[in-house]
PDB file of N, CA and C in Angstrom:
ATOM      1  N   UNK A   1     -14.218   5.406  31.317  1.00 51.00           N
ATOM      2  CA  UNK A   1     -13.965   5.571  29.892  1.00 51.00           C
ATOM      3  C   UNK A   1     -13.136   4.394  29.397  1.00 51.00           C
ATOM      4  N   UNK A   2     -13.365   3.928  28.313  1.00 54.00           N
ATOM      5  CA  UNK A   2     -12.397   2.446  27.857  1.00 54.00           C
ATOM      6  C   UNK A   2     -11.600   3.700  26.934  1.00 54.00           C
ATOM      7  N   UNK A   3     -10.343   2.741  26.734  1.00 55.00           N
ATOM      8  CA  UNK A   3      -9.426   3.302  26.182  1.00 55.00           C
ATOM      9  C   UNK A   3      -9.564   3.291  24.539  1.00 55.00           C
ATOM     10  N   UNK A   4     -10.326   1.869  24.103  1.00 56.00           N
ATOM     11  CA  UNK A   4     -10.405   1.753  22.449  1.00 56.00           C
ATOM     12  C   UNK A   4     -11.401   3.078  22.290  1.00 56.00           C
ATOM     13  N   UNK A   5     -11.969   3.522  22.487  1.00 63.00           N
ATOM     14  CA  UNK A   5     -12.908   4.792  21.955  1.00 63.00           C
ATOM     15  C   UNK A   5     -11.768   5.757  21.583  1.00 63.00           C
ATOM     16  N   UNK A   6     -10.418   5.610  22.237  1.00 63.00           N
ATOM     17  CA  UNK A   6     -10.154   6.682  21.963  1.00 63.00           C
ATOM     18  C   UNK A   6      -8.263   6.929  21.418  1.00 63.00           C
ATOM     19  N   UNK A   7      -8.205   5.334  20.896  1.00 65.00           N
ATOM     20  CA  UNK A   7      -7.374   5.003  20.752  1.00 65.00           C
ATOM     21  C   UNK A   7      -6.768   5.788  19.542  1.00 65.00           C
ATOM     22  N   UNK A   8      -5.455   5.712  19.313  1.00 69.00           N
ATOM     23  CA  UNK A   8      -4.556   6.355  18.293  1.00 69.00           C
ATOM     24  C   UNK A   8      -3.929   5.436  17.571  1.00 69.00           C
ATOM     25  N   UNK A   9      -4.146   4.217  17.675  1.00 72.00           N
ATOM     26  CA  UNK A   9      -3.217   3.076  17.070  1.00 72.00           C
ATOM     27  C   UNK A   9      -4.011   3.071  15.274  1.00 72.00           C
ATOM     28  N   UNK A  10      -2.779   3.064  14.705  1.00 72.00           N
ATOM     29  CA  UNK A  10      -2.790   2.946  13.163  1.00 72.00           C
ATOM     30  C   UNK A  10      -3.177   1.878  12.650  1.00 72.00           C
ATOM     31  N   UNK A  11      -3.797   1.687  11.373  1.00 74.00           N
ATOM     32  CA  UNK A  11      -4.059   0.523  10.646  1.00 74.00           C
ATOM     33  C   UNK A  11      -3.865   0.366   8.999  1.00 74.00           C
ATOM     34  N   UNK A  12      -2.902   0.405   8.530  1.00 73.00           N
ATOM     35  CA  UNK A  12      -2.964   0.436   7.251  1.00 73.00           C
ATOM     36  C   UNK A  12      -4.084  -0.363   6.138  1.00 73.00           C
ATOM     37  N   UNK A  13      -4.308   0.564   5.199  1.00 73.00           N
ATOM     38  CA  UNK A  13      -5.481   0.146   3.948  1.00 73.00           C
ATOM     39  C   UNK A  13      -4.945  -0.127   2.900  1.00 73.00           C
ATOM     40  N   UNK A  14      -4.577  -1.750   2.650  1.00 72.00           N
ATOM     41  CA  UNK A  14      -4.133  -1.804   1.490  1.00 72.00           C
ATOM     42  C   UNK A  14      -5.411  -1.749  -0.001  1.00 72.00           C
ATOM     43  N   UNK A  15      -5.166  -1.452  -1.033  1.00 70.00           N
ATOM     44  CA  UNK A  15      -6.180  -1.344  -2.167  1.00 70.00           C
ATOM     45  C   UNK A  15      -5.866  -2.353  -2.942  1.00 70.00           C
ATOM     46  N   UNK A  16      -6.362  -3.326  -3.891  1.00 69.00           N
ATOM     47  CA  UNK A  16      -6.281  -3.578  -5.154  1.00 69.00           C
ATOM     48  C   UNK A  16      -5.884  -2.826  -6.083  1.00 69.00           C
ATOM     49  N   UNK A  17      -4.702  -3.046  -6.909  1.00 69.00           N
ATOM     50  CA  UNK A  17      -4.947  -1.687  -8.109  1.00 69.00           C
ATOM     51  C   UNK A  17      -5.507  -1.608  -9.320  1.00 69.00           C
ATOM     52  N   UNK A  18      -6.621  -3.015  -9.051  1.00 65.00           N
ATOM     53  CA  UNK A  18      -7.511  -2.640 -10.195  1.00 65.00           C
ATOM     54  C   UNK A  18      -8.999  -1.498  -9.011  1.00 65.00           C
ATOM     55  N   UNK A  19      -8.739  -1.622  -8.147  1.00 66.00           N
ATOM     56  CA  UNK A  19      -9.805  -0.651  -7.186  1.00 66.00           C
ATOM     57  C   UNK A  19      -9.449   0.623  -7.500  1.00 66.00           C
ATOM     58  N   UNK A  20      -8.273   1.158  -7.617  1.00 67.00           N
ATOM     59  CA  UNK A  20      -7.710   2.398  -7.495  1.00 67.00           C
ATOM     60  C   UNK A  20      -8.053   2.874  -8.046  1.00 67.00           C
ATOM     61  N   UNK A  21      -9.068   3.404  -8.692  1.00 79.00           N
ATOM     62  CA  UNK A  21      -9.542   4.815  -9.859  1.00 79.00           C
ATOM     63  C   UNK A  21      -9.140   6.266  -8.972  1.00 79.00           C
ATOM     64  N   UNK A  22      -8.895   7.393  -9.516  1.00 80.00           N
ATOM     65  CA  UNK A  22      -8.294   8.640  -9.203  1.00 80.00           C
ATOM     66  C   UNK A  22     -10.043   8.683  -8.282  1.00 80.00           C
ATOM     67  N   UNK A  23     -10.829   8.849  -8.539  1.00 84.00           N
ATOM     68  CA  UNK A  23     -11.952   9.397  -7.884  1.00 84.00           C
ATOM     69  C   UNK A  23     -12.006   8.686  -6.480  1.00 84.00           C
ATOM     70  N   UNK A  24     -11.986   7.289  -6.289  1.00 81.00           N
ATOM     71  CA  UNK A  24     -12.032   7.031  -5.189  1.00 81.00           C
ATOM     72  C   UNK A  24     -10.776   6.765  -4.186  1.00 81.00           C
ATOM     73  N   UNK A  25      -9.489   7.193  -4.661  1.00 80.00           N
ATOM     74  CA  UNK A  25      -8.458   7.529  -3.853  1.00 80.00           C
ATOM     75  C   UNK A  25      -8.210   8.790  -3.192  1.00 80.00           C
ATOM     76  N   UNK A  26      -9.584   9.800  -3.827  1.00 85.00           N
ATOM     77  CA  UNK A  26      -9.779  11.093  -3.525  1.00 85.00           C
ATOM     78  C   UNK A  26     -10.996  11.210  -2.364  1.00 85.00           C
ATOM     79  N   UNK A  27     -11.831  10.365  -2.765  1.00 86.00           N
ATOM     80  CA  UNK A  27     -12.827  10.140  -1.836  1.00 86.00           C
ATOM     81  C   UNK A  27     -11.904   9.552  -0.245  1.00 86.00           C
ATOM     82  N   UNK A  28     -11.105   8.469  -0.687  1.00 82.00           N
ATOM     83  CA  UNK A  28     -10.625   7.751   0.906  1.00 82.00           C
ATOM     84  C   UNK A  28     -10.306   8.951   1.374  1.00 82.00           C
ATOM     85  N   UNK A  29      -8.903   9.912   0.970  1.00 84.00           N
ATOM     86  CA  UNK A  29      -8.735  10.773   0.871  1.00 84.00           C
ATOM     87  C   UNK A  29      -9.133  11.844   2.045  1.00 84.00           C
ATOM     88  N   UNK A  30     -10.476  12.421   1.648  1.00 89.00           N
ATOM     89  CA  UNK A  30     -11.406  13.162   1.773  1.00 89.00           C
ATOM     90  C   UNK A  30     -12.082  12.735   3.240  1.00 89.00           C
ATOM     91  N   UNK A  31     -12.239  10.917   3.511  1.00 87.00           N
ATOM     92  CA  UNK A  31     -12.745  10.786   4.246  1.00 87.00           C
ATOM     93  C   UNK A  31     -12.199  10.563   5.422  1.00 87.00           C
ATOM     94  N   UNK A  32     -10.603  10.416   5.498  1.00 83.00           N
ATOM     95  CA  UNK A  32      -9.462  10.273   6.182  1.00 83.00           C
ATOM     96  C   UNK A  32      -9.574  11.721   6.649  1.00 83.00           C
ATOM     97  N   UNK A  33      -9.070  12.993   5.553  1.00 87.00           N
ATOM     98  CA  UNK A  33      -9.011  14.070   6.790  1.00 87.00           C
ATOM     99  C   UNK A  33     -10.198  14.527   7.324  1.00 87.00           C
ATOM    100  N   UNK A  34     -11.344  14.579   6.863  1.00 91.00           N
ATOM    101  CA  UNK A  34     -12.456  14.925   7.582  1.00 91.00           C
ATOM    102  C   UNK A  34     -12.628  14.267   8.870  1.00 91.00           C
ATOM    103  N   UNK A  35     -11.926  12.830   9.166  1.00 87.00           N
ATOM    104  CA  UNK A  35     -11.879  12.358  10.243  1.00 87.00           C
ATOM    105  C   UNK A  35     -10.700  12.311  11.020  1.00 87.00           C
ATOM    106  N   UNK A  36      -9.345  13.133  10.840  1.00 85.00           N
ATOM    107  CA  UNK A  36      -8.790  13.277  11.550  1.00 85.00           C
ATOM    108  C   UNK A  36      -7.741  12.596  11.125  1.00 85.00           C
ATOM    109  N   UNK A  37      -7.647  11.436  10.265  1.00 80.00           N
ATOM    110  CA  UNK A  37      -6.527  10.791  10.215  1.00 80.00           C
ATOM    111  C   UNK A  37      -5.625  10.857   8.899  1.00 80.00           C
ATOM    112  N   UNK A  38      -4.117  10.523   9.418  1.00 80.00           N
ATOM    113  CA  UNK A  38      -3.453  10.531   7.746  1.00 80.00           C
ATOM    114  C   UNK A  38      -3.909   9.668   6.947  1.00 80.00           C
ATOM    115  N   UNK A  39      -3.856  10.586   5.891  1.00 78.00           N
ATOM    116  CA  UNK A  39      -3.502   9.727   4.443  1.00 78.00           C
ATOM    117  C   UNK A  39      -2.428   9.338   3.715  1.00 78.00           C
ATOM    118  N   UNK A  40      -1.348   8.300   3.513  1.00 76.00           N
ATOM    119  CA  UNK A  40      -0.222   8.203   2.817  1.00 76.00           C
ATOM    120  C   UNK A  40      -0.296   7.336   1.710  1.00 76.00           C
ATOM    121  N   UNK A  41      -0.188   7.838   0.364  1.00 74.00           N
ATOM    122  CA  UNK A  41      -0.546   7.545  -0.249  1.00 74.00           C
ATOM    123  C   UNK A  41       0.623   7.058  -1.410  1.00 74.00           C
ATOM    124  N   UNK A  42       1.038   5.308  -1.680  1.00 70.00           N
ATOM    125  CA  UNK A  42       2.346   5.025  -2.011  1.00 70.00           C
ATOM    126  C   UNK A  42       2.205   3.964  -2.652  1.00 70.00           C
ATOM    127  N   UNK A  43       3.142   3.807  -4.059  1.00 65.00           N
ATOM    128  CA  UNK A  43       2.450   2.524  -4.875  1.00 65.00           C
ATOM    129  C   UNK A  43       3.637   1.897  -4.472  1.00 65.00           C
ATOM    130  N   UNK A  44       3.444   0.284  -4.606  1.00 62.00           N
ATOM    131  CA  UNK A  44       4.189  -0.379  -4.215  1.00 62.00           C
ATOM    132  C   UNK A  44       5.097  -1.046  -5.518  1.00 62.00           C
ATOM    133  N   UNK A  45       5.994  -0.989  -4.687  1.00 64.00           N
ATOM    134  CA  UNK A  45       7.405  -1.216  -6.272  1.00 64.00           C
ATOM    135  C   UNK A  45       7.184  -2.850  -6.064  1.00 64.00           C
ATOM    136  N   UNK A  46       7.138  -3.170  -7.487  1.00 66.00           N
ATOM    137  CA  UNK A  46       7.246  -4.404  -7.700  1.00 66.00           C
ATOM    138  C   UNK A  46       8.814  -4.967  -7.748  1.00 66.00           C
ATOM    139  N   UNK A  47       8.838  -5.922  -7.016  1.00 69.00           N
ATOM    140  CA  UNK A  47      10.958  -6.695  -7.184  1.00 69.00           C
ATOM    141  C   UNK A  47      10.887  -7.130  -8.636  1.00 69.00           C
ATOM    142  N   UNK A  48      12.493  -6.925  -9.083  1.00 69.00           N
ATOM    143  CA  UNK A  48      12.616  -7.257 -10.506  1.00 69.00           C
ATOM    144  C   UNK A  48      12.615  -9.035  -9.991  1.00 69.00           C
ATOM    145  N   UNK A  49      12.069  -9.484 -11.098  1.00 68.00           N
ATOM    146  CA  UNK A  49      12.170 -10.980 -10.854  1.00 68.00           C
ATOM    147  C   UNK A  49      13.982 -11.320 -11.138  1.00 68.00           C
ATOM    148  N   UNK A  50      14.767 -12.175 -10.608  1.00 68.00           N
ATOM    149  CA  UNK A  50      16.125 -12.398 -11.013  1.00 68.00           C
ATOM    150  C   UNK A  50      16.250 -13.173 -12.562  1.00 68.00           C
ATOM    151  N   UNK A  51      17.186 -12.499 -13.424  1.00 65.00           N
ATOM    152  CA  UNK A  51      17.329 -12.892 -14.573  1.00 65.00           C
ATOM    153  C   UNK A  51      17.890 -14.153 -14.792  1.00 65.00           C
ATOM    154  N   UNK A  52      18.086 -14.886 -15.450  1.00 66.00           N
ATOM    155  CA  UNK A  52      18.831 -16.295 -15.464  1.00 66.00           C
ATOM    156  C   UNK A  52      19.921 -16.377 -15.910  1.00 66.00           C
ATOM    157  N   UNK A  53      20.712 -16.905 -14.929  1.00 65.00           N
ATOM    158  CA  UNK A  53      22.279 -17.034 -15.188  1.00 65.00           C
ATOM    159  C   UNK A  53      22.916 -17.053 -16.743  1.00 65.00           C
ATOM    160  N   UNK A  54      23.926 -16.877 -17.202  1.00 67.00           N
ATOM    161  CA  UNK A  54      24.277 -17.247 -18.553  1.00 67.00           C
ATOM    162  C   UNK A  54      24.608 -18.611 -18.528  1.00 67.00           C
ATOM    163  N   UNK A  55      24.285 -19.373 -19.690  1.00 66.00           N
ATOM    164  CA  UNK A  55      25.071 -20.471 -20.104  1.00 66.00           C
ATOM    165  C   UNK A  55      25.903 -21.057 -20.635  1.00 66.00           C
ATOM    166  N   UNK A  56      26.577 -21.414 -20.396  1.00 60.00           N
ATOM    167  CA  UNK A  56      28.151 -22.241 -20.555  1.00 60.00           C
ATOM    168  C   UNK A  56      28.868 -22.406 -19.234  1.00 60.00           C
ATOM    169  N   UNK A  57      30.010 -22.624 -20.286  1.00 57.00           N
ATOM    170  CA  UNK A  57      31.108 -22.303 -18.562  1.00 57.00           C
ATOM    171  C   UNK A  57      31.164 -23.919 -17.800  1.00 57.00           C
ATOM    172  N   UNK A  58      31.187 -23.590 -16.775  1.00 62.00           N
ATOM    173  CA  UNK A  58      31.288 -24.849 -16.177  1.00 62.00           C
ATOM    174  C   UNK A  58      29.704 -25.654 -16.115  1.00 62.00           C
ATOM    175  N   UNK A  59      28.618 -25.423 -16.948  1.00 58.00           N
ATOM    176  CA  UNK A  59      27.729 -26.024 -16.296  1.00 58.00           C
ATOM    177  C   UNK A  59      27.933 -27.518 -16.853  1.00 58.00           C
ATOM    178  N   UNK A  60      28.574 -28.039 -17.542  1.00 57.00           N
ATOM    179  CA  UNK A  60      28.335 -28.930 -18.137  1.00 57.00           C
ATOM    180  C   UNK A  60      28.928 -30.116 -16.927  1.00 57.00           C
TER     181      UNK A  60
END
């Protein structure tokens, strides 16, 4: 028996979020537990971009 047939090692699915429509995050969904595996399902926080210093002061 080889071991990849029967392996447990994870692989994360990242999406586009112009891909993401509710129907086919229901479908992955759907096709994840019918096959056994999790679904975690998590939007990704965007970083605030850093604001720009104030001016004056010593910049001169």
């Amino acid at each position: 028996m080889q071991t990849t047939q029967h392996s447990s090692t994870r692989c994360q699915v990242h999406l586009h979020p112009a891909a993401t429509n509710p129907s086919l995050i229901f479908e992955i969904r759907r096709q994840a537990r019918d096959a056994g595996l999790p679904f975690i399902g998590t939007q990704q926080r965007r970083n605030r971009a850093p604001s720009p210093g104030p001016f004056g002061g010593d910049a001169a």
